[in-house]
CSV table of C-alpha atoms in Angstrom, one decimal:
chain,number,residue,atom,x,y,z
R,1,UNK,CA,82.9,160.6,85.2
R,2,UNK,CA,85.3,159.0,87.7
R,3,UNK,CA,86.5,155.4,87.0
R,4,UNK,CA,86.7,153.6,90.3
R,5,UNK,CA,89.3,150.7,90.7
R,6,UNK,CA,87.9,147.9,92.7
R,7,UNK,CA,88.7,144.3,93.5
R,8,UNK,CA,86.9,141.7,95.4
R,9,UNK,CA,87.6,138.1,96.6
R,10,UNK,CA,85.4,135.1,95.9
R,11,UNK,CA,86.3,131.6,96.8
R,12,UNK,CA,90.0,132.6,97.2
R,13,UNK,CA,90.2,134.3,93.8
R,14,UNK,CA,90.9,138.1,93.5
R,15,UNK,CA,89.0,139.8,90.8
R,16,UNK,CA,89.9,143.3,89.4
R,17,UNK,CA,88.2,145.7,87.0
R,18,UNK,CA,91.4,147.5,85.9
R,19,UNK,CA,93.2,144.6,84.1
R,20,UNK,CA,92.6,141.8,81.5
R,21,UNK,CA,91.4,138.3,82.2
R,22,UNK,CA,94.8,136.8,81.7
R,23,UNK,CA,96.3,139.4,84.1
R,24,UNK,CA,93.8,138.2,86.7
R,25,UNK,CA,94.7,134.6,86.0
R,26,UNK,CA,98.4,135.2,86.3
R,27,UNK,CA,98.2,137.2,89.4
R,28,UNK,CA,96.1,134.6,91.3
R,29,UNK,CA,98.3,131.7,90.2
R,30,UNK,CA,101.5,133.5,91.0
R,31,UNK,CA,100.1,134.4,94.5
R,32,UNK,CA,99.4,130.7,95.1
R,33,UNK,CA,103.0,129.9,93.9
R,34,UNK,CA,104.4,132.1,96.5
R,35,UNK,CA,102.3,130.2,99.2
R,36,UNK,CA,103.5,126.9,97.7
R,37,UNK,CA,107.2,128.0,98.1
R,38,UNK,CA,106.5,129.1,101.7
R,39,UNK,CA,105.0,125.7,102.5
R,40,UNK,CA,108.0,124.0,101.0
R,41,UNK,CA,110.4,126.1,103.1
R,42,UNK,CA,108.6,125.1,106.2
R,43,UNK,CA,108.5,121.3,105.4
R,44,UNK,CA,112.1,121.2,104.1
R,45,UNK,CA,113.3,121.7,107.7
R,46,UNK,CA,111.8,118.4,108.7
R,47,UNK,CA,113.3,115.0,107.9
R,48,UNK,CA,110.6,113.7,105.7
R,49,UNK,CA,110.6,110.5,103.6
R,50,UNK,CA,109.6,110.6,100.0
R,51,UNK,CA,106.3,109.1,101.0
R,52,UNK,CA,105.8,111.8,103.5
R,53,UNK,CA,106.7,114.5,100.9
R,54,UNK,CA,104.1,112.9,98.5
R,55,UNK,CA,101.5,113.5,101.2
R,56,UNK,CA,102.5,117.0,101.7
R,57,UNK,CA,102.5,117.6,98.0
R,58,UNK,CA,99.0,116.3,97.5
R,59,UNK,CA,97.3,117.6,100.6
R,60,UNK,CA,99.0,121.0,101.1
R,61,UNK,CA,100.6,122.1,97.8
R,62,UNK,CA,98.2,121.0,95.1
R,63,UNK,CA,95.3,121.9,97.3
R,64,UNK,CA,96.4,125.6,97.0
R,65,UNK,CA,95.0,125.5,93.4
R,66,UNK,CA,91.8,123.5,94.0
R,67,UNK,CA,89.6,126.6,93.9
R,68,UNK,CA,91.5,128.4,91.2
R,69,UNK,CA,91.4,125.7,88.6
R,70,UNK,CA,87.7,125.1,87.9
R,71,UNK,CA,86.6,128.8,87.3
R,72,UNK,CA,89.8,130.2,85.8
R,73,UNK,CA,91.5,129.6,82.4
R,74,UNK,CA,94.5,127.3,82.6
R,75,UNK,CA,97.8,129.0,83.5
R,76,UNK,CA,100.5,129.3,80.8
R,77,UNK,CA,103.0,126.6,80.1
R,78,UNK,CA,105.8,128.4,81.9
R,79,UNK,CA,103.9,128.5,85.2
R,80,UNK,CA,103.1,124.7,84.9
R,81,UNK,CA,106.8,124.0,84.2
R,82,UNK,CA,107.9,126.1,87.2
R,83,UNK,CA,105.3,124.5,89.5
R,84,UNK,CA,106.3,121.0,88.5
R,85,UNK,CA,110.0,121.7,88.9
R,86,UNK,CA,109.4,123.0,92.4
R,87,UNK,CA,107.4,120.0,93.3
R,88,UNK,CA,109.9,117.4,92.1
R,89,UNK,CA,112.9,119.4,93.6
R,90,UNK,CA,111.2,119.3,96.9
R,91,UNK,CA,110.4,115.5,96.5
R,92,UNK,CA,114.1,114.6,96.1
R,93,UNK,CA,115.6,117.4,98.1
R,94,UNK,CA,117.8,118.4,95.2
R,95,UNK,CA,117.6,119.6,91.5
R,96,UNK,CA,118.2,116.2,90.1
R,97,UNK,CA,115.4,113.6,89.8
R,98,UNK,CA,116.6,110.3,91.2
R,99,UNK,CA,113.8,108.3,89.5
R,100,UNK,CA,112.3,109.3,86.1
R,101,UNK,CA,109.1,111.4,86.5
R,102,UNK,CA,107.2,109.1,84.1
R,103,UNK,CA,107.9,106.3,86.7
R,104,UNK,CA,107.1,108.4,89.8
R,105,UNK,CA,103.7,109.3,88.4
R,106,UNK,CA,102.7,105.6,88.2
R,107,UNK,CA,100.5,103.9,90.8
R,108,UNK,CA,102.5,102.3,93.6
R,109,UNK,CA,102.0,98.8,92.4
R,110,UNK,CA,103.4,99.7,89.0
R,111,UNK,CA,106.6,101.2,90.5
R,112,UNK,CA,105.6,104.8,91.1
R,113,UNK,CA,104.6,106.9,94.1
R,114,UNK,CA,101.2,108.0,92.9
R,115,UNK,CA,102.3,111.5,92.2
R,116,UNK,CA,101.1,113.6,89.2
R,117,UNK,CA,101.9,116.6,87.1
R,118,UNK,CA,100.1,119.9,87.5
R,119,UNK,CA,98.7,119.7,84.0
R,120,UNK,CA,97.0,116.4,84.7
R,121,UNK,CA,95.7,117.8,88.1
R,122,UNK,CA,94.1,120.6,86.1
R,123,UNK,CA,92.7,118.3,83.5
R,124,UNK,CA,91.3,116.0,86.2
R,125,UNK,CA,89.5,118.9,88.0
R,126,UNK,CA,88.1,120.5,84.9
R,127,UNK,CA,87.0,117.2,83.4
R,128,UNK,CA,85.1,116.3,86.6
R,129,UNK,CA,82.8,119.2,86.1
R,130,UNK,CA,81.4,117.4,83.0
R,131,UNK,CA,80.1,114.6,85.4
R,132,UNK,CA,77.8,117.2,86.9
R,133,UNK,CA,76.5,118.1,83.4
R,134,UNK,CA,75.5,114.5,82.9
R,135,UNK,CA,73.8,114.2,86.4
R,136,UNK,CA,70.1,114.9,86.0
R,137,UNK,CA,69.7,115.2,89.7
R,138,UNK,CA,72.2,118.1,90.0
R,139,UNK,CA,70.8,121.5,89.4
R,140,UNK,CA,72.6,124.7,89.5
R,141,UNK,CA,72.8,128.0,87.5
R,142,UNK,CA,76.3,127.5,86.2
R,143,UNK,CA,75.2,124.1,84.8
R,144,UNK,CA,72.4,125.8,82.9
R,145,UNK,CA,74.7,128.5,81.6
R,146,UNK,CA,77.4,125.9,80.5
R,147,UNK,CA,74.7,123.8,78.6
R,148,UNK,CA,73.4,126.8,76.8
R,149,UNK,CA,77.0,127.5,75.7
R,150,UNK,CA,77.4,124.2,74.0
R,151,UNK,CA,77.0,124.2,70.2
R,152,UNK,CA,74.1,121.8,70.5
R,153,UNK,CA,72.4,122.4,74.0
R,154,UNK,CA,69.8,119.7,73.2
R,155,UNK,CA,72.6,117.1,72.4
R,156,UNK,CA,75.1,117.3,75.3
R,157,UNK,CA,76.9,114.1,74.2
R,158,UNK,CA,77.5,115.3,70.7
R,159,UNK,CA,78.8,118.6,71.9
R,160,UNK,CA,81.1,117.4,74.6
R,161,UNK,CA,82.5,114.4,72.7
R,162,UNK,CA,83.4,116.7,69.8
R,163,UNK,CA,84.5,119.6,72.0
R,164,UNK,CA,81.9,121.9,70.5
R,165,UNK,CA,81.1,125.2,72.3
R,166,UNK,CA,79.6,128.5,70.9
R,167,UNK,CA,82.0,131.2,70.0
R,168,UNK,CA,83.7,133.3,72.8
R,169,UNK,CA,82.4,130.8,75.5
R,170,UNK,CA,86.0,130.5,77.0
R,171,UNK,CA,85.1,128.6,80.2
R,172,UNK,CA,83.0,126.0,78.5
R,173,UNK,CA,85.5,125.6,75.6
R,174,UNK,CA,88.4,125.2,78.1
R,175,UNK,CA,86.5,122.4,80.0
R,176,UNK,CA,85.7,120.6,76.7
R,177,UNK,CA,89.4,120.9,75.7
R,178,UNK,CA,90.4,119.3,79.0
R,179,UNK,CA,88.0,116.4,78.4
R,180,UNK,CA,89.4,115.9,74.9
R,181,UNK,CA,93.0,115.9,76.3
R,182,UNK,CA,92.0,113.4,78.9
R,183,UNK,CA,90.6,111.0,76.2
R,184,UNK,CA,93.8,111.3,74.1
R,185,UNK,CA,96.1,110.7,77.1
R,186,UNK,CA,93.9,107.8,78.4
R,187,UNK,CA,93.7,105.9,75.2
R,188,UNK,CA,97.4,106.4,74.5
R,189,UNK,CA,98.1,104.9,78.1
R,190,UNK,CA,95.9,102.0,77.2
R,191,UNK,CA,97.5,101.6,73.7
R,192,UNK,CA,94.0,101.9,72.2
R,193,UNK,CA,92.1,104.4,70.1
R,194,UNK,CA,89.3,106.9,70.8
R,195,UNK,CA,85.7,105.6,70.6
R,196,UNK,CA,84.7,108.7,68.6
R,197,UNK,CA,81.1,110.2,68.5
R,198,UNK,CA,80.4,109.9,64.7
R,199,UNK,CA,77.8,112.7,64.6
R,200,UNK,CA,79.2,116.2,63.6
R,201,UNK,CA,82.7,114.8,63.9
R,202,UNK,CA,85.2,116.5,61.5
R,203,UNK,CA,87.3,113.3,61.4
R,204,UNK,CA,84.4,111.1,60.3
R,205,UNK,CA,82.6,112.5,57.3
R,206,UNK,CA,80.6,111.7,54.2
R,207,UNK,CA,83.1,113.0,51.7
R,208,UNK,CA,83.6,116.3,53.7
R,209,UNK,CA,80.0,116.6,55.0
R,210,UNK,CA,79.6,115.9,58.7
R,211,UNK,CA,77.3,113.0,59.6
R,212,UNK,CA,73.9,113.5,61.4
R,213,UNK,CA,70.9,111.2,61.9
R,214,UNK,CA,68.2,112.3,64.2
R,215,UNK,CA,66.6,108.8,64.4
R,216,UNK,CA,69.8,107.1,65.5
R,217,UNK,CA,70.6,109.9,67.9
R,218,UNK,CA,67.2,109.5,69.6
R,219,UNK,CA,68.0,105.7,69.9
R,220,UNK,CA,71.2,106.6,71.8
R,221,UNK,CA,73.5,105.5,69.0
R,222,UNK,CA,76.5,107.9,69.0
R,223,UNK,CA,79.9,106.0,68.9
R,224,UNK,CA,82.1,104.1,66.5
R,225,UNK,CA,81.7,101.0,68.8
R,226,UNK,CA,77.9,101.1,68.2
R,227,UNK,CA,78.5,100.2,64.6
R,228,UNK,CA,81.0,97.3,65.3
R,229,UNK,CA,80.5,93.6,66.1
R,230,UNK,CA,80.9,92.4,69.6
R,231,UNK,CA,84.6,91.6,69.2
R,232,UNK,CA,85.1,95.0,67.3
R,233,UNK,CA,86.9,93.1,64.5
R,234,UNK,CA,84.3,94.1,61.8
R,235,UNK,CA,81.9,96.8,60.9
R,236,UNK,CA,78.3,95.6,61.0
R,237,UNK,CA,76.5,95.4,57.7
R,238,UNK,CA,73.0,97.0,57.4
R,239,UNK,CA,71.1,93.9,58.4
R,240,UNK,CA,73.3,93.1,61.4
R,241,UNK,CA,73.0,96.7,62.6
R,242,UNK,CA,69.2,96.7,62.3
R,243,UNK,CA,69.1,93.5,64.3
R,244,UNK,CA,71.6,94.6,66.9
R,245,UNK,CA,69.6,97.7,67.8
R,246,UNK,CA,66.1,96.3,67.0
R,247,UNK,CA,65.4,99.0,64.5
R,248,UNK,CA,62.8,99.0,61.7
R,249,UNK,CA,64.1,99.6,58.1
R,250,UNK,CA,62.1,103.0,58.2
R,251,UNK,CA,64.6,104.2,60.9
R,252,UNK,CA,67.5,104.5,58.4
R,253,UNK,CA,67.9,103.5,54.8
R,254,UNK,CA,70.6,101.4,53.4
R,255,UNK,CA,72.0,104.5,51.5
R,256,UNK,CA,72.1,106.5,54.7
R,257,UNK,CA,73.8,103.6,56.6
R,258,UNK,CA,76.3,103.2,53.8
R,259,UNK,CA,77.4,106.9,54.0
R,260,UNK,CA,78.0,106.4,57.8
R,261,UNK,CA,80.0,103.2,57.3
R,262,UNK,CA,82.1,104.8,54.6
R,263,UNK,CA,82.9,107.7,56.9
R,264,UNK,CA,84.0,105.3,59.6
R,265,UNK,CA,86.1,103.3,57.0
R,266,UNK,CA,87.8,106.4,55.7
R,267,UNK,CA,88.8,107.3,59.3
R,268,UNK,CA,90.0,103.8,60.1
R,269,UNK,CA,93.7,103.3,59.6
R,270,UNK,CA,94.9,99.8,60.7
R,271,UNK,CA,98.6,100.7,60.6
R,272,UNK,CA,98.1,103.4,63.3
R,273,UNK,CA,97.0,102.3,66.7
R,274,UNK,CA,95.3,105.5,67.5
R,275,UNK,CA,93.0,105.2,64.5
R,276,UNK,CA,92.5,101.5,64.3
R,277,UNK,CA,88.9,100.8,65.1
R,278,UNK,CA,89.8,97.3,66.3
R,279,UNK,CA,91.5,99.0,69.3
R,280,UNK,CA,88.6,101.3,70.1
R,281,UNK,CA,88.4,101.6,73.9
R,282,UNK,CA,84.7,101.9,74.7
R,283,UNK,CA,85.4,102.7,78.3
R,284,UNK,CA,87.0,106.1,77.6
R,285,UNK,CA,84.0,108.3,76.8
R,286,UNK,CA,81.3,110.1,78.6
R,287,UNK,CA,79.9,107.0,80.3
R,288,UNK,CA,83.1,106.9,82.4
R,289,UNK,CA,82.1,110.2,83.9
R,290,UNK,CA,78.4,109.1,84.8
R,291,UNK,CA,78.2,108.8,88.6
R,292,UNK,CA,75.2,108.2,90.9
R,293,UNK,CA,76.9,110.2,93.7
R,294,UNK,CA,77.0,113.3,91.5
R,295,UNK,CA,80.6,113.9,90.5
R,296,UNK,CA,83.5,111.6,89.5
R,297,UNK,CA,86.6,112.7,91.4
R,298,UNK,CA,89.7,114.1,89.6
R,299,UNK,CA,91.9,111.4,91.0
R,300,UNK,CA,89.9,108.7,89.3
R,301,UNK,CA,90.0,110.6,86.0
R,302,UNK,CA,93.8,111.1,86.4
R,303,UNK,CA,94.4,107.4,87.1
R,304,UNK,CA,93.1,106.6,83.5
R,305,UNK,CA,95.7,108.9,82.0
R,306,UNK,CA,98.8,107.0,83.4
R,307,UNK,CA,99.9,103.8,81.8
R,308,UNK,CA,99.8,100.5,83.7
R,309,UNK,CA,102.8,99.0,82.1
R,310,UNK,CA,104.0,95.9,84.1
R,311,UNK,CA,106.8,97.0,86.5
R,312,UNK,CA,108.8,94.0,85.3
R,313,UNK,CA,109.9,96.2,82.4
R,314,UNK,CA,111.5,98.8,84.5
R,315,UNK,CA,115.3,98.7,84.1
R,316,UNK,CA,116.3,98.7,87.8
R,317,UNK,CA,113.9,95.7,88.5
R,318,UNK,CA,115.2,93.9,85.4
R,319,UNK,CA,118.7,94.4,86.7
R,320,UNK,CA,117.7,92.8,90.1
R,321,UNK,CA,116.4,89.8,88.2
R,322,UNK,CA,119.8,89.4,86.6
R,323,UNK,CA,121.6,89.8,90.0
R,324,UNK,CA,119.3,87.2,91.5
R,325,UNK,CA,120.2,84.5,89.0
R,326,UNK,CA,117.2,85.3,86.6
R,327,UNK,CA,114.6,83.8,89.1
R,328,UNK,CA,111.1,84.8,88.1
R,329,UNK,CA,109.7,87.7,90.2
R,330,UNK,CA,106.2,89.2,90.1
R,331,UNK,CA,107.2,92.8,90.8
R,332,UNK,CA,103.6,94.1,90.9
R,333,UNK,CA,103.0,91.7,93.9
R,334,UNK,CA,106.3,92.8,95.4
R,335,UNK,CA,105.5,96.5,95.2
R,336,UNK,CA,101.9,96.1,96.4
R,337,UNK,CA,103.2,94.1,99.3
R,338,UNK,CA,105.8,96.8,100.2
R,339,UNK,CA,103.4,99.7,100.1
R,340,UNK,CA,100.3,98.1,101.7
R,341,UNK,CA,101.3,95.1,103.8
R,342,UNK,CA,104.8,94.8,105.2
R,343,UNK,CA,105.0,98.0,107.2
R,344,UNK,CA,103.6,101.4,107.9
R,345,UNK,CA,107.0,102.8,108.9
R,346,UNK,CA,107.7,105.2,106.0
R,347,UNK,CA,111.5,105.1,106.6
R,348,UNK,CA,111.5,101.4,106.1
R,349,UNK,CA,109.3,101.7,103.0
R,350,UNK,CA,111.4,104.5,101.6
R,351,UNK,CA,114.6,102.5,102.2
R,352,UNK,CA,113.2,99.3,100.5
R,353,UNK,CA,111.8,101.4,97.5
R,354,UNK,CA,115.1,103.2,97.0
R,355,UNK,CA,117.0,99.8,97.1
R,356,UNK,CA,114.6,98.2,94.5
R,357,UNK,CA,115.1,101.3,92.3
R,358,UNK,CA,118.8,101.1,92.9
R,359,UNK,CA,119.1,104.7,94.1
R,360,UNK,CA,120.2,103.8,97.7
R,361,UNK,CA,123.8,104.9,98.6
R,362,UNK,CA,127.0,102.8,98.2
R,363,UNK,CA,130.6,103.8,98.4
R,364,UNK,CA,131.2,103.2,94.6
R,365,UNK,CA,128.5,105.7,93.7
R,366,UNK,CA,129.7,108.2,96.3
R,367,UNK,CA,133.2,107.9,94.8
R,368,UNK,CA,131.8,108.6,91.3
R,369,UNK,CA,130.0,111.7,92.7
R,370,UNK,CA,133.3,112.7,94.4
R,371,UNK,CA,131.7,112.6,97.9
R,372,UNK,CA,134.2,109.9,98.8
R,373,UNK,CA,137.7,110.7,97.4
R,374,UNK,CA,139.9,107.9,98.7
R,375,UNK,CA,138.7,104.6,97.2
R,376,UNK,CA,135.5,103.0,95.8
R,377,UNK,CA,136.4,99.6,97.3
R,378,UNK,CA,134.3,97.9,99.9
R,379,UNK,CA,134.7,99.6,103.3
R,380,UNK,CA,134.5,96.2,105.1
R,381,UNK,CA,136.2,93.5,103.0
R,382,UNK,CA,138.3,95.9,100.9
R,383,UNK,CA,138.4,93.4,98.1
R,384,UNK,CA,135.7,94.4,95.6
R,385,UNK,CA,134.0,97.5,94.5
R,386,UNK,CA,131.3,98.5,97.0
R,387,UNK,CA,128.3,98.4,94.6
R,388,UNK,CA,124.8,97.8,95.7
R,389,UNK,CA,124.8,94.1,94.7
R,390,UNK,CA,128.1,93.6,96.6
R,391,UNK,CA,126.7,95.1,99.8
R,392,UNK,CA,123.5,93.0,99.9
R,393,UNK,CA,124.5,89.9,97.9
R,394,UNK,CA,128.3,89.2,97.8
R,395,UNK,CA,130.2,90.7,100.7
R,396,UNK,CA,131.4,87.9,103.0
R,397,UNK,CA,130.4,90.0,106.1
R,398,UNK,CA,126.9,90.5,104.7
R,399,UNK,CA,126.6,86.8,104.1
R,400,UNK,CA,127.8,86.0,107.6
R,401,UNK,CA,125.2,88.2,109.1
R,402,UNK,CA,122.4,86.8,106.7
R,403,UNK,CA,123.3,83.2,107.9
R,404,UNK,CA,122.6,84.4,111.5
R,405,UNK,CA,119.3,86.0,110.4
R,406,UNK,CA,118.2,82.8,108.6
R,407,UNK,CA,119.0,80.7,111.7
R,408,UNK,CA,116.9,83.1,113.8
R,409,UNK,CA,114.0,82.8,111.4
R,410,UNK,CA,114.2,79.0,111.4
R,411,UNK,CA,114.3,78.9,115.2
R,412,UNK,CA,111.5,81.5,115.8
R,413,UNK,CA,109.2,81.6,112.8
R,414,UNK,CA,109.5,79.0,110.1
R,415,UNK,CA,111.7,75.9,110.5
R,416,UNK,CA,111.5,75.2,106.7
R,417,UNK,CA,112.7,78.7,105.7
R,418,UNK,CA,115.3,78.6,102.8
R,419,UNK,CA,116.5,81.4,100.7
R,420,UNK,CA,119.6,80.2,98.7
R,421,UNK,CA,119.3,82.9,96.0
R,422,UNK,CA,118.5,85.7,98.6
R,423,UNK,CA,115.3,86.5,96.7
R,424,UNK,CA,113.2,86.8,99.9
R,425,UNK,CA,116.0,88.8,101.5
R,426,UNK,CA,116.1,91.4,98.6
R,427,UNK,CA,112.5,91.6,97.3
R,428,UNK,CA,110.7,90.6,100.6
R,429,UNK,CA,108.0,88.6,98.8
R,430,UNK,CA,107.7,85.7,101.4
R,431,UNK,CA,104.1,84.7,102.4
R,432,UNK,CA,105.0,85.7,106.0
R,433,UNK,CA,105.0,89.5,106.5
R,434,UNK,CA,106.9,89.0,109.7
R,435,UNK,CA,109.8,87.5,107.7
R,436,UNK,CA,109.6,90.3,105.2
R,437,UNK,CA,109.7,92.9,108.0
R,438,UNK,CA,112.8,91.3,109.5
R,439,UNK,CA,114.5,91.2,106.1
R,440,UNK,CA,113.8,94.9,105.3
R,441,UNK,CA,115.2,96.0,108.8
R,442,UNK,CA,118.2,93.7,108.2
R,443,UNK,CA,119.0,95.4,104.9
R,444,UNK,CA,118.5,98.8,106.5
R,445,UNK,CA,120.9,98.0,109.2
R,446,UNK,CA,123.5,96.6,106.8
R,447,UNK,CA,123.3,99.8,104.8
R,448,UNK,CA,123.9,101.8,107.9
R,449,UNK,CA,126.9,99.7,109.0
R,450,UNK,CA,128.4,99.9,105.5
R,451,UNK,CA,128.1,103.7,105.5
R,452,UNK,CA,129.8,103.8,108.8
R,453,UNK,CA,132.5,101.4,107.8
R,454,UNK,CA,131.6,99.0,110.7
R,455,UNK,CA,130.8,95.3,110.8
R,456,UNK,CA,127.2,94.2,111.3
R,457,UNK,CA,126.5,93.1,114.8
R,458,UNK,CA,123.4,91.0,115.7
R,459,UNK,CA,122.7,93.1,118.9
R,460,UNK,CA,122.8,96.2,116.9
R,461,UNK,CA,120.3,94.7,114.4
R,462,UNK,CA,117.9,93.8,117.2
R,463,UNK,CA,118.2,97.3,118.6
R,464,UNK,CA,117.3,98.8,115.2
R,465,UNK,CA,114.4,96.3,114.9
R,466,UNK,CA,112.9,97.4,118.1
R,467,UNK,CA,113.4,101.0,117.2
R,468,UNK,CA,111.7,100.4,113.9
R,469,UNK,CA,108.6,98.9,115.6
R,470,UNK,CA,108.1,102.0,117.7
R,471,UNK,CA,105.1,103.8,116.3
R,472,UNK,CA,104.6,101.2,113.5
R,473,UNK,CA,100.9,100.3,113.4
R,474,UNK,CA,101.2,97.3,111.2
R,475,UNK,CA,99.1,94.3,112.3
R,476,UNK,CA,101.9,91.9,112.8
R,477,UNK,CA,103.8,94.2,115.2
R,478,UNK,CA,102.7,92.3,118.3
R,479,UNK,CA,103.9,89.0,116.8
R,480,UNK,CA,107.4,90.4,116.2
R,481,UNK,CA,107.5,91.9,119.7
R,482,UNK,CA,106.6,88.5,121.2
R,483,UNK,CA,109.3,86.8,119.1
R,484,UNK,CA,111.9,89.2,120.4
R,485,UNK,CA,110.7,88.7,124.0
R,486,UNK,CA,111.3,84.9,123.9
């Protein structure tokens, strides 16, 4: 008998009959990693902004894995680390992250760039498959197979919420594990606790025995929140529970209900947020994955996993508040304004973002990094250290230029314009997007002049302003052009 070695390709995945499953997984993922490196080598030759690189990462690099992730087991941790390292090195153009990754992975209005880790990309794709399990209008053989591989095929909610699959059903178990990891990450981001399904849950038991009640299951009663008051401050007593769900006393006895409540109370731990039933997040469960369109996108699932901490807590933004005389600033509005309203010129947006994150260049930092070896003093006034605040707030040459800019704004746009603390100049949060655009370009021009060691000149600024408008498709472009033409 002759053993034939064969391989075939389906949906971009190469299958072989002469190696193990993990060998097939590693081979396919490593092939894609080679393609990712190849794409990066091509795009590294272009002068891309970090926003442009984010677009490349999302559309070209992560997409290489889109058809591998759902059917195959997850790659090992070393592959995920390698992939993430390659992505972030490409983003910054060096081996050192200029902004912490936990910040970069936030939404733009929260101080990030909307990027994500490979592990979260995988969780999003695999978890999105569950939304098809819940969609009664979707029919496919793989769905039927997956349902039959659940521990309780007739009770999808209980099986999925508790991560219960039959033995050796690796694909189904992997999807359920991803869903469980998504819930944990999401409630941690929301500083809440999981709204556990109480049935057959090993964490909520009747003195070791798992809970089960067919009558309540048939009524659609599954979760901890179903046994809580509206404000989630207390567990409902028997009479209140019966009234809430309009049940008859024959549905569940007081003894049976007492056993369920005791199980929930044993699980509850007020001193630990993740087990405090008062913080139960009833939005992070299967109902989140219900969709009338058929499937919830992985991006929507990922968004739940990242914290929405107010950007006011970010250290570079807190430092700007100090530098601007502790004036109140709504940074969420500032960042949203920057990314979505002021400009569509990525170079301008990149400059302003780097300035707010305090990673833009200055002579003092270049001296510390031994790029400039002579002196860290200001290249124009030669009196103070050339730090970021000095360049944009304190240097006499900058202030002289800003005075000319403010006079121009008063003459052409807003005769009542005042900015004594330079808040509008730095954060660009004025109600007029035209003024914000002029201020961003002004800072960009000042930065270029300081790097060159030359004085800011008004005609040079106007030239850069006209150049910045070239190709910018922002709505107020025509207004700025007409102002310059006067």
